[in-house]
mmCIF file of C-alpha atoms and ligand atoms in Angstrom:
data_model
loop_
_atom_site.group_PDB
_atom_site.id
_atom_site.type_symbol
_atom_site.label_atom_id
_atom_site.label_comp_id
_atom_site.label_asym_id
_atom_site.label_seq_id
_atom_site.Cartn_x
_atom_site.Cartn_y
_atom_site.Cartn_z
ATOM 1 C CA MET Y 162 23.162 0.665 8.622
ATOM 2 C CA SER Y 163 25.167 -0.082 11.842
ATOM 3 C CA SER Y 164 21.991 1.303 13.952
ATOM 4 C CA ILE Y 165 19.282 -0.692 12.080
ATOM 5 C CA ASN Y 166 16.784 -2.662 15.258
ATOM 6 C CA PRO Y 167 18.068 -5.244 16.406
ATOM 7 C CA ASP Y 168 14.221 -6.944 15.582
ATOM 8 C CA LEU Y 169 15.226 -6.592 11.854
ATOM 9 C CA GLU Y 170 17.137 -9.218 9.579
ATOM 10 C CA ARG Y 171 18.288 -6.868 6.652
ATOM 11 C CA VAL Y 172 17.051 -3.660 5.206
ATOM 12 C CA LEU Y 173 15.624 -4.361 1.872
ATOM 13 C CA LEU Y 174 14.226 -0.934 0.452
ATOM 14 C CA THR Y 175 16.492 2.193 1.509
ATOM 15 C CA GLU Y 176 15.273 5.480 1.894
ATOM 16 C CA GLU Y 177 17.091 7.342 -1.375
ATOM 17 C CA ASP Y 178 15.270 3.690 -2.861
ATOM 18 C CA ILE Y 179 11.860 4.394 -2.499
ATOM 19 C CA SER Y 180 12.335 8.390 -2.795
ATOM 20 C CA LEU Y 181 12.775 7.371 -6.235
ATOM 21 C CA ARG Y 182 10.874 5.268 -7.250
ATOM 22 C CA VAL Y 183 7.873 7.056 -6.087
ATOM 23 C CA ALA Y 184 8.906 10.722 -8.171
ATOM 24 C CA GLU Y 185 8.770 8.034 -10.907
ATOM 25 C CA LEU Y 186 5.143 6.532 -10.178
ATOM 26 C CA ALA Y 187 3.825 10.415 -9.105
ATOM 27 C CA GLN Y 188 5.345 11.811 -12.733
ATOM 28 C CA GLN Y 189 3.281 8.148 -14.730
ATOM 29 C CA ILE Y 190 0.523 8.559 -12.394
ATOM 30 C CA SER Y 191 0.442 12.793 -13.533
ATOM 31 C CA ASP Y 192 1.470 11.328 -17.444
ATOM 32 C CA ASP Y 193 -1.532 9.527 -17.877
ATOM 33 C CA TYR Y 194 -4.074 10.961 -16.042
ATOM 34 C CA ARG Y 195 -3.270 14.334 -17.754
ATOM 35 C CA GLU Y 196 -6.222 15.227 -19.692
ATOM 36 C CA ARG Y 197 -8.750 13.737 -17.768
ATOM 37 C CA GLY Y 198 -10.210 15.477 -14.550
ATOM 38 C CA ASN Y 199 -9.940 15.669 -10.859
ATOM 39 C CA LEU Y 200 -7.474 12.527 -9.853
ATOM 40 C CA TYR Y 201 -9.719 10.582 -6.484
ATOM 41 C CA LEU Y 202 -6.858 9.032 -4.717
ATOM 42 C CA VAL Y 203 -8.062 6.601 -1.760
ATOM 43 C CA GLY Y 204 -5.399 5.667 0.598
ATOM 44 C CA ILE Y 205 -5.621 2.275 2.337
ATOM 45 C CA LEU Y 206 -5.414 2.882 6.338
ATOM 46 C CA LYS Y 207 -3.351 2.601 7.511
ATOM 47 C CA GLY Y 208 -0.233 1.666 6.157
ATOM 48 C CA ALA Y 209 -0.575 3.398 2.821
ATOM 49 C CA PHE Y 210 -0.400 7.107 4.508
ATOM 50 C CA ILE Y 211 3.146 7.284 4.243
ATOM 51 C CA PHE Y 212 3.460 6.109 0.991
ATOM 52 C CA LEU Y 213 0.592 8.782 0.145
ATOM 53 C CA ALA Y 214 1.104 12.043 1.439
ATOM 54 C CA ASP Y 215 4.803 11.197 -0.385
ATOM 55 C CA LEU Y 216 3.438 10.641 -3.826
ATOM 56 C CA VAL Y 217 0.719 12.827 -3.381
ATOM 57 C CA ARG Y 218 2.945 15.876 -3.581
ATOM 58 C CA GLN Y 219 5.208 15.310 -6.144
ATOM 59 C CA LEU Y 220 2.047 14.932 -8.632
ATOM 60 C CA SER Y 221 1.677 17.664 -10.880
ATOM 61 C CA ILE Y 222 -2.115 17.059 -11.460
ATOM 62 C CA PRO Y 223 -5.197 17.916 -9.989
ATOM 63 C CA HIS Y 224 -6.049 15.707 -7.355
ATOM 64 C CA ASP Y 225 -8.198 15.019 -3.444
ATOM 65 C CA VAL Y 226 -7.431 12.742 -1.420
ATOM 66 C CA ASP Y 227 -9.447 10.554 0.560
ATOM 67 C CA PHE Y 228 -9.014 7.440 2.877
ATOM 68 C CA MET Y 229 -10.724 3.853 3.801
ATOM 69 C CA ALA Y 230 -9.377 1.609 6.977
ATOM 70 C CA VAL Y 231 -9.986 -1.641 6.309
ATOM 71 C CA SER Y 232 -8.996 -4.856 8.576
ATOM 72 C CA SER Y 233 -7.870 -7.959 6.758
ATOM 73 C CA TYR Y 234 -4.402 -10.073 9.542
ATOM 74 C CA GLY Y 235 -6.077 -8.399 13.200
ATOM 75 C CA ASN Y 236 -2.800 -7.909 14.698
ATOM 76 C CA SER Y 237 -0.810 -12.229 13.335
ATOM 77 C CA ALA Y 238 1.598 -12.418 10.313
ATOM 78 C CA THR Y 239 -0.642 -14.479 8.637
ATOM 79 C CA SER Y 240 -4.434 -13.722 6.426
ATOM 80 C CA SER Y 241 -7.786 -14.109 8.123
ATOM 81 C CA GLY Y 242 -9.225 -14.017 4.461
ATOM 82 C CA ALA Y 243 -11.920 -12.448 5.908
ATOM 83 C CA VAL Y 244 -11.275 -8.505 5.150
ATOM 84 C CA ARG Y 245 -13.635 -5.787 7.200
ATOM 85 C CA ILE Y 246 -14.551 -1.443 5.838
ATOM 86 C CA LEU Y 247 -13.347 -0.467 8.948
ATOM 87 C CA MET Y 248 -13.515 3.481 7.794
ATOM 88 C CA ASP Y 249 -15.711 3.803 4.528
ATOM 89 C CA LEU Y 250 -15.194 7.614 1.978
ATOM 90 C CA ARG Y 251 -16.692 9.755 3.035
ATOM 91 C CA GLU Y 252 -18.350 11.032 -0.383
ATOM 92 C CA PRO Y 253 -20.202 9.263 -4.088
ATOM 93 C CA VAL Y 254 -17.373 8.158 -6.517
ATOM 94 C CA GLU Y 255 -19.671 7.505 -9.084
ATOM 95 C CA ASN Y 256 -17.919 9.039 -11.978
ATOM 96 C CA ARG Y 257 -14.449 9.434 -11.007
ATOM 97 C CA ASP Y 258 -11.616 8.507 -11.666
ATOM 98 C CA ILE Y 259 -10.643 6.456 -8.800
ATOM 99 C CA LEU Y 260 -7.005 5.281 -7.673
ATOM 100 C CA LEU Y 261 -6.976 3.441 -4.981
ATOM 101 C CA VAL Y 262 -2.999 3.434 -2.764
ATOM 102 C CA GLU Y 263 -1.506 0.451 -0.517
ATOM 103 C CA ASP Y 264 1.227 -0.430 1.426
ATOM 104 C CA ILE Y 265 1.797 -4.509 0.221
ATOM 105 C CA VAL Y 266 -0.647 -6.978 -1.501
ATOM 106 C CA ASP Y 267 0.496 -9.770 0.438
ATOM 107 C CA THR Y 268 -2.586 -12.963 -1.261
ATOM 108 C CA GLY Y 269 -4.516 -10.081 -2.855
ATOM 109 C CA GLN Y 270 -7.712 -10.703 -0.935
ATOM 110 C CA THR Y 271 -7.796 -7.253 0.062
ATOM 111 C CA LEU Y 272 -6.837 -4.580 -2.996
ATOM 112 C CA SER Y 273 -9.747 -8.236 -4.670
ATOM 113 C CA TYR Y 274 -11.898 -6.911 -1.904
ATOM 114 C CA LEU Y 275 -11.992 -3.338 -2.561
ATOM 115 C CA HIS Y 276 -11.367 -3.246 -6.580
ATOM 116 C CA LYS Y 277 -15.577 -5.457 -5.513
ATOM 117 C CA THR Y 278 -16.622 -2.950 -3.496
ATOM 118 C CA LEU Y 279 -15.304 0.834 -5.432
ATOM 119 C CA GLN Y 280 -16.251 -0.942 -8.653
ATOM 120 C CA GLY Y 281 -19.990 -1.265 -7.829
ATOM 121 C CA ARG Y 282 -19.937 2.781 -6.999
ATOM 122 C CA ARG Y 283 -20.041 3.051 -10.486
ATOM 123 C CA PRO Y 284 -16.226 5.193 -10.960
ATOM 124 C CA ALA Y 285 -15.090 6.652 -14.613
ATOM 125 C CA SER Y 286 -12.320 4.404 -14.220
ATOM 126 C CA LEU Y 287 -10.286 2.166 -10.743
ATOM 127 C CA LYS Y 288 -6.451 2.057 -10.783
ATOM 128 C CA SER Y 289 -4.528 0.478 -8.427
ATOM 129 C CA CYS Y 290 -0.740 2.043 -6.649
ATOM 130 C CA VAL Y 291 0.896 -0.498 -4.879
ATOM 131 C CA LEU Y 292 4.303 0.595 -3.187
ATOM 132 C CA VAL Y 293 4.516 -3.415 -2.928
ATOM 133 C CA GLN Y 294 4.873 -7.024 -3.764
ATOM 134 C CA LYS Y 295 5.525 -10.146 -2.440
ATOM 135 C CA GLU Y 296 6.250 -12.119 -5.210
ATOM 136 C CA ARG Y 297 3.699 -15.817 -5.022
ATOM 137 C CA GLU Y 298 3.048 -18.182 -7.706
ATOM 138 C CA ALA Y 299 -0.212 -17.105 -6.777
ATOM 139 C CA PRO Y 300 -1.767 -15.070 -9.753
ATOM 140 C CA HIS Y 301 -2.942 -11.209 -7.970
ATOM 141 C CA GLU Y 302 -5.158 -8.756 -9.285
ATOM 142 C CA PRO Y 303 -3.293 -7.557 -11.089
ATOM 143 C CA ILE Y 304 -1.507 -3.883 -10.206
ATOM 144 C CA ASP Y 305 -1.561 -1.010 -12.430
ATOM 145 C CA TYR Y 306 1.929 0.741 -10.921
ATOM 146 C CA LEU Y 307 4.001 -1.081 -8.679
ATOM 147 C CA GLY Y 308 6.898 0.506 -6.434
ATOM 148 C CA PHE Y 309 8.979 -2.904 -6.518
ATOM 149 C CA ALA Y 310 8.265 -6.597 -5.548
ATOM 150 C CA ILE Y 311 9.657 -7.866 -3.007
ATOM 151 C CA PRO Y 312 11.071 -11.104 -1.494
ATOM 152 C CA ASP Y 313 7.140 -13.980 1.129
ATOM 153 C CA VAL Y 314 9.013 -11.834 4.012
ATOM 154 C CA TRP Y 315 7.406 -9.954 7.347
ATOM 155 C CA VAL Y 316 8.451 -6.170 5.967
ATOM 156 C CA VAL Y 317 8.401 -3.220 8.286
ATOM 157 C CA GLY Y 318 8.951 0.029 7.625
ATOM 158 C CA TYR Y 319 7.653 3.144 5.966
ATOM 159 C CA GLY Y 320 4.128 3.143 7.178
ATOM 160 C CA LEU Y 321 4.049 -1.108 7.430
ATOM 161 C CA ASP Y 322 3.553 -2.444 10.865
ATOM 162 C CA TYR Y 323 4.036 -5.355 12.992
ATOM 163 C CA ALA Y 324 1.491 -5.747 15.997
ATOM 164 C CA GLU Y 325 1.479 -1.941 15.436
ATOM 165 C CA ARG Y 326 5.350 -1.516 14.887
ATOM 166 C CA TYR Y 327 8.296 0.221 12.955
ATOM 167 C CA ARG Y 328 6.317 2.212 11.285
ATOM 168 C CA THR Y 329 8.038 4.850 11.502
ATOM 169 C CA LEU Y 330 10.446 3.442 9.615
ATOM 170 C CA PRO Y 331 12.114 5.169 6.977
ATOM 171 C CA TYR Y 332 12.853 2.349 5.016
ATOM 172 C CA LEU Y 333 11.650 -0.927 4.329
ATOM 173 C CA ALA Y 334 13.520 -4.028 6.187
ATOM 174 C CA GLU Y 335 12.620 -7.336 6.953
ATOM 175 C CA LEU Y 336 11.848 -9.238 10.557
ATOM 176 C CA LYS Y 337 13.703 -11.638 11.611
ATOM 177 C CA ARG Y 338 10.708 -14.078 11.775
ATOM 178 C CA SER Y 339 11.838 -14.915 15.307
ATOM 179 C CA VAL Y 340 9.774 -11.847 15.556
ATOM 180 C CA TYR Y 341 6.497 -12.099 14.198
ATOM 181 C CA MET Y 342 6.476 -16.242 15.356
ATOM 182 C CA LYS Y 343 6.276 -15.451 18.761
ATOM 183 C CA ASN Y 344 2.943 -15.011 18.768
ATOM 184 C CA GLY Y 345 1.451 -18.085 17.603
ATOM 185 C CA SER Y 346 0.914 -16.644 13.871
HETATM 186 P P1 LIG Z 112 -3.904 -9.304 1.343
HETATM 187 O O1 LIG Z 112 -4.904 -8.591 1.495
HETATM 188 O O2 LIG Z 112 -2.616 -11.173 1.489
HETATM 189 O O3 LIG Z 112 -2.890 -9.031 -0.366
HETATM 190 O O4 LIG Z 112 -2.781 -8.748 2.315
HETATM 191 C C1 LIG Z 112 -2.582 -7.331 2.048
HETATM 192 C C2 LIG Z 112 -2.308 -6.572 3.401
HETATM 193 O O5 LIG Z 112 -1.325 -6.757 4.833
HETATM 194 C C3 LIG Z 112 -2.029 -5.350 3.265
HETATM 195 O O6 LIG Z 112 -2.180 -4.006 3.227
HETATM 196 C C4 LIG Z 112 -0.794 -4.406 5.128
HETATM 197 O O7 LIG Z 112 -1.539 -4.209 5.372
HETATM 198 C C5 LIG Z 112 -0.795 -6.224 4.920
HETATM 199 N N1 LIG Z 112 0.270 -7.066 5.321
HETATM 200 C C6 LIG Z 112 0.850 -7.776 4.194
HETATM 201 N N2 LIG Z 112 1.737 -8.000 4.449
HETATM 202 C C7 LIG Z 112 2.564 -7.182 5.297
HETATM 203 C C8 LIG Z 112 4.151 -7.728 5.935
HETATM 204 O O8 LIG Z 112 4.903 -8.100 5.264
HETATM 205 N N3 LIG Z 112 4.288 -6.459 6.384
HETATM 206 C C9 LIG Z 112 2.922 -5.762 7.501
HETATM 207 N N4 LIG Z 112 1.926 -5.407 7.164
HETATM 208 C C10 LIG Z 112 1.803 -6.796 5.384
HETATM 209 MG MG1 LIG Z 113 -2.747 -2.303 3.703
#
């Protein structure tokens, strides 16, 4: 990887690592939901848009796609604790099989908030599919489909950003600490 951006420490997951794992997840999800009705996939913007797009194109079961946007961190690399819905689903989800699709779980606050909020709308079922989870000591919200466990560092690429940058890199990379410690976060 000779042309790696100088802001990046190292590549954690290559394009190939990701695409192989996404195919496995899609296969597993298709198998698990085959006997049910339409699967309602809820992508969490902005971070999950690339993961979701790759995942749904490999599903072999009927499905619908919708999005929610939430905000938790602003432009900083540490959690402020508060989660806010910036854009909600377009349809009621009562009696539907929902699969939340998230880019990353760090503290687990966002996922747990979304879980609580959507559970209150009485879906038939509610599960989550997450590309990467940071390894931490604190217990996480259980994840039903997990791509990879990664170290507790700031990562970018494949949909994930730092202050809106690096989102469209095709791989997942660790951002240099010097880049995200600059802004007082
Ligand atoms: P949590 O609520 O602490 O689990 O944080 C989840 C959200 O924070 C994710 O959906 C991301 O939008 C963002 N986030 C957490 N860690 C990272 C990271 O390393 N890179 C980019 N975004 C992150
Ligand atoms: Mg996110």
